[in-house]
Amino acid sequence: GAVVSQHPSRVICKSGTSVKIECRSLDFQATTMFWYRQFPKQSLMLMATSNEGSKATYEQGVEKDKFLINHASLTLSTLTVTSAHPEDSSFYICSARSEVGNQPQHFGDGTRLSIL
Amino acid sequence: AQSVTQLDSHVSVSEGTPVLLRCNYSSSYSPSLFWYVQHPNKGLQLLLKYTSAATLVKGINGFEAEFKKSETSFHLTKPSAHMSDAAEYFCVVSPGGGYNKLIFGAGTRLAVHP
């Protein structure tokens, strides 16, 4: 089945640090990748949608300068949390899908980000 | 407006007994509906999906769900719970079908007791 790998699984860093999270589709070409944020005991909130080679589309209320998304290839998207602060601590989950065969979204295992 | 309501935030069952996780949706268009499962500190795994074919949808691990348009419901069931079913379950709607725009319910935490 379709596999999405997300790395790292956990990050702990100091306030002010920028953190990069990678999302890779291992066995398919992802025409679209998605980034979600999940607060404790809550549902997933879509942050942005990215298509390979074009700028990401951010949801309302998500700061694009804070959460930089790059989708440079059909198998890799990155989310960079710039100058992270404690309020950015959260569980970040990516997903990827292919238009070929009208595939559903396949999710990574998430990244637990803790800012001290 | 499109929305998903999961009627129970927590459900607790004994191993071997039936599971019922309730979901109601609101959509202006013909929706696609999904159930995803999330184990602790993990991503989401697709259990099953409804995309306007058969109204009774069978998924993985013995789960199934029935699409009832008249009741705008898409409840998830399983005849016999297993300990490994303990997880968070999300009902998800995609307005107008497709897989790009997903709207998630708040989630139901299923506990399974021996």
PDB file of N, CA, C and O in Angstrom, chain A residues 10 32 34 36 38 41-46 49 51 59 91 93 97 99 102-110 112, chain B residues 6 10 34 36 38-46 49 88 90-91 98-107 109:
ATOM      1  N   ARG A  10       9.999  13.183  16.438  1.00  0.00           N
ATOM      2  CA  ARG A  10       9.903  14.038  17.616  1.00  0.00           C
ATOM      3  C   ARG A  10      11.041  15.048  17.594  1.00  0.00           C
ATOM      4  O   ARG A  10      12.173  14.713  17.260  1.00  0.00           O
ATOM      5  N   THR A  32      -0.239  16.107  -4.712  1.00  0.00           N
ATOM      6  CA  THR A  32      -0.665  17.058  -3.688  1.00  0.00           C
ATOM      7  C   THR A  32      -0.255  16.560  -2.314  1.00  0.00           C
ATOM      8  O   THR A  32      -0.391  15.367  -2.029  1.00  0.00           O
ATOM      9  N   PHE A  34      -0.423  17.676   1.977  1.00  0.00           N
ATOM     10  CA  PHE A  34      -1.183  18.469   2.931  1.00  0.00           C
ATOM     11  C   PHE A  34      -0.444  18.497   4.263  1.00  0.00           C
ATOM     12  O   PHE A  34       0.150  17.495   4.673  1.00  0.00           O
ATOM     13  N   TYR A  36      -1.160  19.243   8.356  1.00  0.00           N
ATOM     14  CA  TYR A  36      -2.175  19.417   9.387  1.00  0.00           C
ATOM     15  C   TYR A  36      -1.491  19.672  10.732  1.00  0.00           C
ATOM     16  O   TYR A  36      -0.362  19.269  10.976  1.00  0.00           O
ATOM     17  N   GLN A  38      -2.419  19.209  14.925  1.00  0.00           N
ATOM     18  CA  GLN A  38      -3.361  18.576  15.852  1.00  0.00           C
ATOM     19  C   GLN A  38      -2.985  18.946  17.276  1.00  0.00           C
ATOM     20  O   GLN A  38      -1.888  18.599  17.746  1.00  0.00           O
ATOM     21  N   LYS A  41      -5.814  16.043  22.200  1.00  0.00           N
ATOM     22  CA  LYS A  41      -7.196  15.591  22.331  1.00  0.00           C
ATOM     23  C   LYS A  41      -8.150  16.344  21.386  1.00  0.00           C
ATOM     24  O   LYS A  41      -9.343  16.432  21.657  1.00  0.00           O
ATOM     25  N   GLN A  42      -7.630  16.859  20.307  1.00  0.00           N
ATOM     26  CA  GLN A  42      -8.477  17.547  19.339  1.00  0.00           C
ATOM     27  C   GLN A  42      -8.304  16.927  17.957  1.00  0.00           C
ATOM     28  O   GLN A  42      -7.470  16.046  17.744  1.00  0.00           O
ATOM     29  N   SER A  43      -9.106  17.423  17.046  1.00  0.00           N
ATOM     30  CA  SER A  43      -9.067  16.895  15.689  1.00  0.00           C
ATOM     31  C   SER A  43      -7.953  17.553  14.875  1.00  0.00           C
ATOM     32  O   SER A  43      -7.230  18.420  15.372  1.00  0.00           O
ATOM     33  N   LEU A  44      -7.836  17.137  13.644  1.00  0.00           N
ATOM     34  CA  LEU A  44      -6.822  17.699  12.756  1.00  0.00           C
ATOM     35  C   LEU A  44      -7.333  18.985  12.125  1.00  0.00           C
ATOM     36  O   LEU A  44      -8.488  19.073  11.711  1.00  0.00           O
ATOM     37  N   MET A  45      -6.436  19.970  12.045  1.00  0.00           N
ATOM     38  CA  MET A  45      -6.767  21.222  11.371  1.00  0.00           C
ATOM     39  C   MET A  45      -5.846  21.373  10.178  1.00  0.00           C
ATOM     40  O   MET A  45      -4.623  21.347  10.329  1.00  0.00           O
ATOM     41  N   LEU A  46      -6.425  21.534   9.002  1.00  0.00           N
ATOM     42  CA  LEU A  46      -5.620  21.705   7.806  1.00  0.00           C
ATOM     43  C   LEU A  46      -4.914  23.055   7.866  1.00  0.00           C
ATOM     44  O   LEU A  46      -5.552  24.086   8.105  1.00  0.00           O
ATOM     45  N   THR A  49      -2.202  23.361   1.756  1.00  0.00           N
ATOM     46  CA  THR A  49      -2.186  22.367   0.687  1.00  0.00           C
ATOM     47  C   THR A  49      -1.119  22.781  -0.309  1.00  0.00           C
ATOM     48  O   THR A  49      -1.038  23.955  -0.683  1.00  0.00           O
ATOM     49  N   ASN A  51       0.934  21.790  -4.028  1.00  0.00           N
ATOM     50  CA  ASN A  51       1.101  21.018  -5.254  1.00  0.00           C
ATOM     51  C   ASN A  51       2.531  21.181  -5.722  1.00  0.00           C
ATOM     52  O   ASN A  51       3.122  22.248  -5.582  1.00  0.00           O
ATOM     53  N   GLU A  59      -4.523  27.878   4.728  1.00  0.00           N
ATOM     54  CA  GLU A  59      -5.870  28.080   5.267  1.00  0.00           C
ATOM     55  C   GLU A  59      -5.904  29.411   6.028  1.00  0.00           C
ATOM     56  O   GLU A  59      -4.868  29.936   6.470  1.00  0.00           O
ATOM     57  N   PHE A  91       1.382  18.625  17.455  1.00  0.00           N
ATOM     58  CA  PHE A  91       1.606  17.432  16.647  1.00  0.00           C
ATOM     59  C   PHE A  91       1.302  17.815  15.209  1.00  0.00           C
ATOM     60  O   PHE A  91       0.183  18.244  14.906  1.00  0.00           O
ATOM     61  N   ILE A  93       1.074  16.707  11.240  1.00  0.00           N
ATOM     62  CA  ILE A  93       0.896  15.514  10.415  1.00  0.00           C
ATOM     63  C   ILE A  93       0.816  15.923   8.952  1.00  0.00           C
ATOM     64  O   ILE A  93       0.115  16.871   8.606  1.00  0.00           O
ATOM     65  N   ARG A  97      -1.261  12.597  -1.614  1.00  0.00           N
ATOM     66  CA  ARG A  97      -2.129  11.822  -2.493  1.00  0.00           C
ATOM     67  C   ARG A  97      -1.723  12.040  -3.935  1.00  0.00           C
ATOM     68  O   ARG A  97      -1.038  13.012  -4.270  1.00  0.00           O
ATOM     69  N   GLU A  99      -3.295  12.186  -7.930  1.00  0.00           N
ATOM     70  CA  GLU A  99      -4.487  12.271  -8.771  1.00  0.00           C
ATOM     71  C   GLU A  99      -4.618  11.039  -9.658  1.00  0.00           C
ATOM     72  O   GLU A  99      -5.719  10.693 -10.083  1.00  0.00           O
ATOM     73  N   ASN A 102      -7.064   8.531  -8.699  1.00  0.00           N
ATOM     74  CA  ASN A 102      -7.906   9.217  -7.715  1.00  0.00           C
ATOM     75  C   ASN A 102      -7.693   8.647  -6.313  1.00  0.00           C
ATOM     76  O   ASN A 102      -8.625   8.208  -5.643  1.00  0.00           O
ATOM     77  N   GLN A 103      -6.454   8.661  -5.862  1.00  0.00           N
ATOM     78  CA  GLN A 103      -6.100   8.063  -4.588  1.00  0.00           C
ATOM     79  C   GLN A 103      -6.556   8.939  -3.415  1.00  0.00           C
ATOM     80  O   GLN A 103      -6.590  10.162  -3.510  1.00  0.00           O
ATOM     81  N   PRO A 104      -6.893   8.293  -2.300  1.00  0.00           N
ATOM     82  CA  PRO A 104      -7.193   9.077  -1.092  1.00  0.00           C
ATOM     83  C   PRO A 104      -5.915   9.616  -0.472  1.00  0.00           C
ATOM     84  O   PRO A 104      -4.821   9.302  -0.922  1.00  0.00           O
ATOM     85  N   GLN A 105      -6.058  10.433   0.553  1.00  0.00           N
ATOM     86  CA  GLN A 105      -4.892  10.934   1.270  1.00  0.00           C
ATOM     87  C   GLN A 105      -4.293   9.826   2.136  1.00  0.00           C
ATOM     88  O   GLN A 105      -5.006   9.118   2.835  1.00  0.00           O
ATOM     89  N   HIS A 106      -2.969   9.712   2.066  1.00  0.00           N
ATOM     90  CA  HIS A 106      -2.241   8.774   2.910  1.00  0.00           C
ATOM     91  C   HIS A 106      -1.417   9.590   3.897  1.00  0.00           C
ATOM     92  O   HIS A 106      -0.688  10.496   3.504  1.00  0.00           O
ATOM     93  N   PHE A 107      -1.523   9.243   5.179  1.00  0.00           N
ATOM     94  CA  PHE A 107      -0.943  10.069   6.227  1.00  0.00           C
ATOM     95  C   PHE A 107       0.398   9.542   6.720  1.00  0.00           C
ATOM     96  O   PHE A 107       0.608   8.328   6.807  1.00  0.00           O
ATOM     97  N   GLY A 108       1.260  10.483   7.076  1.00  0.00           N
ATOM     98  CA  GLY A 108       2.484  10.142   7.780  1.00  0.00           C
ATOM     99  C   GLY A 108       2.183   9.885   9.243  1.00  0.00           C
ATOM    100  O   GLY A 108       1.044  10.054   9.698  1.00  0.00           O
ATOM    101  N   ASP A 109       3.197   9.492   9.988  1.00  0.00           N
ATOM    102  CA  ASP A 109       3.016   9.164  11.405  1.00  0.00           C
ATOM    103  C   ASP A 109       3.103  10.378  12.317  1.00  0.00           C
ATOM    104  O   ASP A 109       3.002  10.243  13.540  1.00  0.00           O
ATOM    105  N   GLY A 110       3.337  11.548  11.742  1.00  0.00           N
ATOM    106  CA  GLY A 110       3.307  12.766  12.534  1.00  0.00           C
ATOM    107  C   GLY A 110       4.638  13.110  13.173  1.00  0.00           C
ATOM    108  O   GLY A 110       5.534  12.269  13.318  1.00  0.00           O
ATOM    109  N   ARG A 112       6.004  15.193  16.629  1.00  0.00           N
ATOM    110  CA  ARG A 112       5.695  15.874  17.894  1.00  0.00           C
ATOM    111  C   ARG A 112       6.732  16.955  18.097  1.00  0.00           C
ATOM    112  O   ARG A 112       7.894  16.687  18.291  1.00  0.00           O
TER     113      ARG A 112
ATOM    114  N   GLN B   6     -19.399  14.113  15.478  1.00  0.00           N
ATOM    115  CA  GLN B   6     -19.276  12.799  16.101  1.00  0.00           C
ATOM    116  C   GLN B   6     -19.947  12.909  17.460  1.00  0.00           C
ATOM    117  O   GLN B   6     -19.554  13.724  18.305  1.00  0.00           O
ATOM    118  N   HIS B  10     -16.187   9.878  23.816  1.00  0.00           N
ATOM    119  CA  HIS B  10     -15.599   8.653  24.374  1.00  0.00           C
ATOM    120  C   HIS B  10     -16.618   7.523  24.291  1.00  0.00           C
ATOM    121  O   HIS B  10     -17.792   7.732  24.589  1.00  0.00           O
ATOM    122  N   PHE B  34     -15.616   9.212   5.059  1.00  0.00           N
ATOM    123  CA  PHE B  34     -14.527   8.321   5.436  1.00  0.00           C
ATOM    124  C   PHE B  34     -14.526   8.121   6.955  1.00  0.00           C
ATOM    125  O   PHE B  34     -14.999   8.965   7.709  1.00  0.00           O
ATOM    126  N   TYR B  36     -11.377   7.277   9.627  1.00  0.00           N
ATOM    127  CA  TYR B  36      -9.953   7.067   9.844  1.00  0.00           C
ATOM    128  C   TYR B  36      -9.729   6.669  11.297  1.00  0.00           C
ATOM    129  O   TYR B  36     -10.458   7.096  12.193  1.00  0.00           O
ATOM    130  N   GLN B  38      -6.688   6.524  14.398  1.00  0.00           N
ATOM    131  CA  GLN B  38      -5.388   7.038  14.804  1.00  0.00           C
ATOM    132  C   GLN B  38      -4.986   6.392  16.123  1.00  0.00           C
ATOM    133  O   GLN B  38      -5.644   6.588  17.145  1.00  0.00           O
ATOM    134  N   HIS B  39      -3.886   5.651  16.088  1.00  0.00           N
ATOM    135  CA  HIS B  39      -3.328   5.117  17.325  1.00  0.00           C
ATOM    136  C   HIS B  39      -2.398   6.165  17.934  1.00  0.00           C
ATOM    137  O   HIS B  39      -1.923   7.062  17.226  1.00  0.00           O
ATOM    138  N   PRO B  40      -2.119   6.075  19.232  1.00  0.00           N
ATOM    139  CA  PRO B  40      -1.342   7.118  19.915  1.00  0.00           C
ATOM    140  C   PRO B  40      -0.051   7.475  19.200  1.00  0.00           C
ATOM    141  O   PRO B  40       0.730   6.595  18.819  1.00  0.00           O
ATOM    142  N   ASN B  41       0.172   8.760  19.042  1.00  0.00           N
ATOM    143  CA  ASN B  41       1.387   9.299  18.420  1.00  0.00           C
ATOM    144  C   ASN B  41       1.631   8.753  17.020  1.00  0.00           C
ATOM    145  O   ASN B  41       2.786   8.599  16.594  1.00  0.00           O
ATOM    146  N   LYS B  42       0.569   8.460  16.318  1.00  0.00           N
ATOM    147  CA  LYS B  42       0.660   7.953  14.962  1.00  0.00           C
ATOM    148  C   LYS B  42      -0.166   8.812  14.027  1.00  0.00           C
ATOM    149  O   LYS B  42      -0.998   9.613  14.464  1.00  0.00           O
ATOM    150  N   GLY B  43       0.044   8.623  12.734  1.00  0.00           N
ATOM    151  CA  GLY B  43      -0.803   9.280  11.754  1.00  0.00           C
ATOM    152  C   GLY B  43      -2.126   8.568  11.630  1.00  0.00           C
ATOM    153  O   GLY B  43      -2.485   7.735  12.449  1.00  0.00           O
ATOM    154  N   LEU B  44      -2.850   8.898  10.595  1.00  0.00           N
ATOM    155  CA  LEU B  44      -4.186   8.337  10.402  1.00  0.00           C
ATOM    156  C   LEU B  44      -4.176   7.222   9.372  1.00  0.00           C
ATOM    157  O   LEU B  44      -3.511   7.326   8.341  1.00  0.00           O
ATOM    158  N   GLN B  45      -4.961   6.195   9.650  1.00  0.00           N
ATOM    159  CA  GLN B  45      -5.099   5.084   8.719  1.00  0.00           C
ATOM    160  C   GLN B  45      -6.544   5.034   8.237  1.00  0.00           C
ATOM    161  O   GLN B  45      -7.475   5.095   9.044  1.00  0.00           O
ATOM    162  N   LEU B  46      -6.709   4.902   6.933  1.00  0.00           N
ATOM    163  CA  LEU B  46      -8.054   4.850   6.375  1.00  0.00           C
ATOM    164  C   LEU B  46      -8.701   3.500   6.678  1.00  0.00           C
ATOM    165  O   LEU B  46      -8.152   2.453   6.338  1.00  0.00           O
ATOM    166  N   LYS B  49     -14.297   3.945   3.156  1.00  0.00           N
ATOM    167  CA  LYS B  49     -14.761   5.152   2.483  1.00  0.00           C
ATOM    168  C   LYS B  49     -16.065   4.889   1.743  1.00  0.00           C
ATOM    169  O   LYS B  49     -16.288   3.778   1.241  1.00  0.00           O
ATOM    170  N   GLU B  88      -8.260   6.384  18.543  1.00  0.00           N
ATOM    171  CA  GLU B  88      -9.107   7.534  18.232  1.00  0.00           C
ATOM    172  C   GLU B  88      -9.643   7.339  16.824  1.00  0.00           C
ATOM    173  O   GLU B  88      -8.894   6.969  15.918  1.00  0.00           O
ATOM    174  N   PHE B  90     -11.868   9.029  13.614  1.00  0.00           N
ATOM    175  CA  PHE B  90     -12.334  10.271  13.028  1.00  0.00           C
ATOM    176  C   PHE B  90     -13.268   9.992  11.860  1.00  0.00           C
ATOM    177  O   PHE B  90     -12.928   9.229  10.952  1.00  0.00           O
ATOM    178  N   CYS B  91     -14.427  10.621  11.899  1.00  0.00           N
ATOM    179  CA  CYS B  91     -15.343  10.632  10.775  1.00  0.00           C
ATOM    180  C   CYS B  91     -15.000  11.857   9.934  1.00  0.00           C
ATOM    181  O   CYS B  91     -14.795  12.966  10.486  1.00  0.00           O
ATOM    182  N   GLY B  98     -14.329  13.438  -3.863  1.00  0.00           N
ATOM    183  CA  GLY B  98     -12.907  13.723  -3.995  1.00  0.00           C
ATOM    184  C   GLY B  98     -12.179  13.566  -2.682  1.00  0.00           C
ATOM    185  O   GLY B  98     -12.749  13.241  -1.657  1.00  0.00           O
ATOM    186  N   TYR B  99     -10.915  13.841  -2.716  1.00  0.00           N
ATOM    187  CA  TYR B  99     -10.087  13.603  -1.534  1.00  0.00           C
ATOM    188  C   TYR B  99      -9.250  14.802  -1.124  1.00  0.00           C
ATOM    189  O   TYR B  99      -8.446  14.713  -0.210  1.00  0.00           O
ATOM    190  N   ASN B 100      -9.407  15.931  -1.795  1.00  0.00           N
ATOM    191  CA  ASN B 100      -8.537  17.053  -1.476  1.00  0.00           C
ATOM    192  C   ASN B 100      -8.979  17.834  -0.255  1.00  0.00           C
ATOM    193  O   ASN B 100      -8.172  18.190   0.591  1.00  0.00           O
ATOM    194  N   LYS B 101     -10.246  18.131  -0.159  1.00  0.00           N
ATOM    195  CA  LYS B 101     -10.727  18.928   0.965  1.00  0.00           C
ATOM    196  C   LYS B 101     -11.412  18.003   1.952  1.00  0.00           C
ATOM    197  O   LYS B 101     -12.494  17.497   1.684  1.00  0.00           O
ATOM    198  N   LEU B 102     -10.765  17.750   3.055  1.00  0.00           N
ATOM    199  CA  LEU B 102     -11.329  16.878   4.078  1.00  0.00           C
ATOM    200  C   LEU B 102     -11.727  17.700   5.285  1.00  0.00           C
ATOM    201  O   LEU B 102     -10.952  18.537   5.767  1.00  0.00           O
ATOM    202  N   ILE B 103     -12.906  17.424   5.793  1.00  0.00           N
ATOM    203  CA  ILE B 103     -13.379  18.075   7.011  1.00  0.00           C
ATOM    204  C   ILE B 103     -13.499  17.006   8.085  1.00  0.00           C
ATOM    205  O   ILE B 103     -14.238  16.025   7.901  1.00  0.00           O
ATOM    206  N   PHE B 104     -12.778  17.192   9.176  1.00  0.00           N
ATOM    207  CA  PHE B 104     -12.688  16.162  10.204  1.00  0.00           C
ATOM    208  C   PHE B 104     -13.683  16.413  11.331  1.00  0.00           C
ATOM    209  O   PHE B 104     -13.896  17.556  11.755  1.00  0.00           O
ATOM    210  N   GLY B 105     -14.253  15.323  11.823  1.00  0.00           N
ATOM    211  CA  GLY B 105     -15.006  15.405  13.053  1.00  0.00           C
ATOM    212  C   GLY B 105     -14.052  15.543  14.228  1.00  0.00           C
ATOM    213  O   GLY B 105     -12.831  15.450  14.070  1.00  0.00           O
ATOM    214  N   ALA B 106     -14.608  15.752  15.403  1.00  0.00           N
ATOM    215  CA  ALA B 106     -13.785  15.996  16.590  1.00  0.00           C
ATOM    216  C   ALA B 106     -13.111  14.738  17.112  1.00  0.00           C
ATOM    217  O   ALA B 106     -12.197  14.823  17.931  1.00  0.00           O
ATOM    218  N   GLY B 107     -13.578  13.588  16.649  1.00  0.00           N
ATOM    219  CA  GLY B 107     -12.955  12.342  17.076  1.00  0.00           C
ATOM    220  C   GLY B 107     -13.716  11.653  18.194  1.00  0.00           C
ATOM    221  O   GLY B 107     -14.383  12.300  19.006  1.00  0.00           O
ATOM    222  N   ARG B 109     -12.851   8.658  21.067  1.00  0.00           N
ATOM    223  CA  ARG B 109     -11.847   7.767  21.650  1.00  0.00           C
ATOM    224  C   ARG B 109     -12.526   6.477  22.083  1.00  0.00           C
ATOM    225  O   ARG B 109     -13.448   6.500  22.915  1.00  0.00           O
TER     226      ARG B 109
END
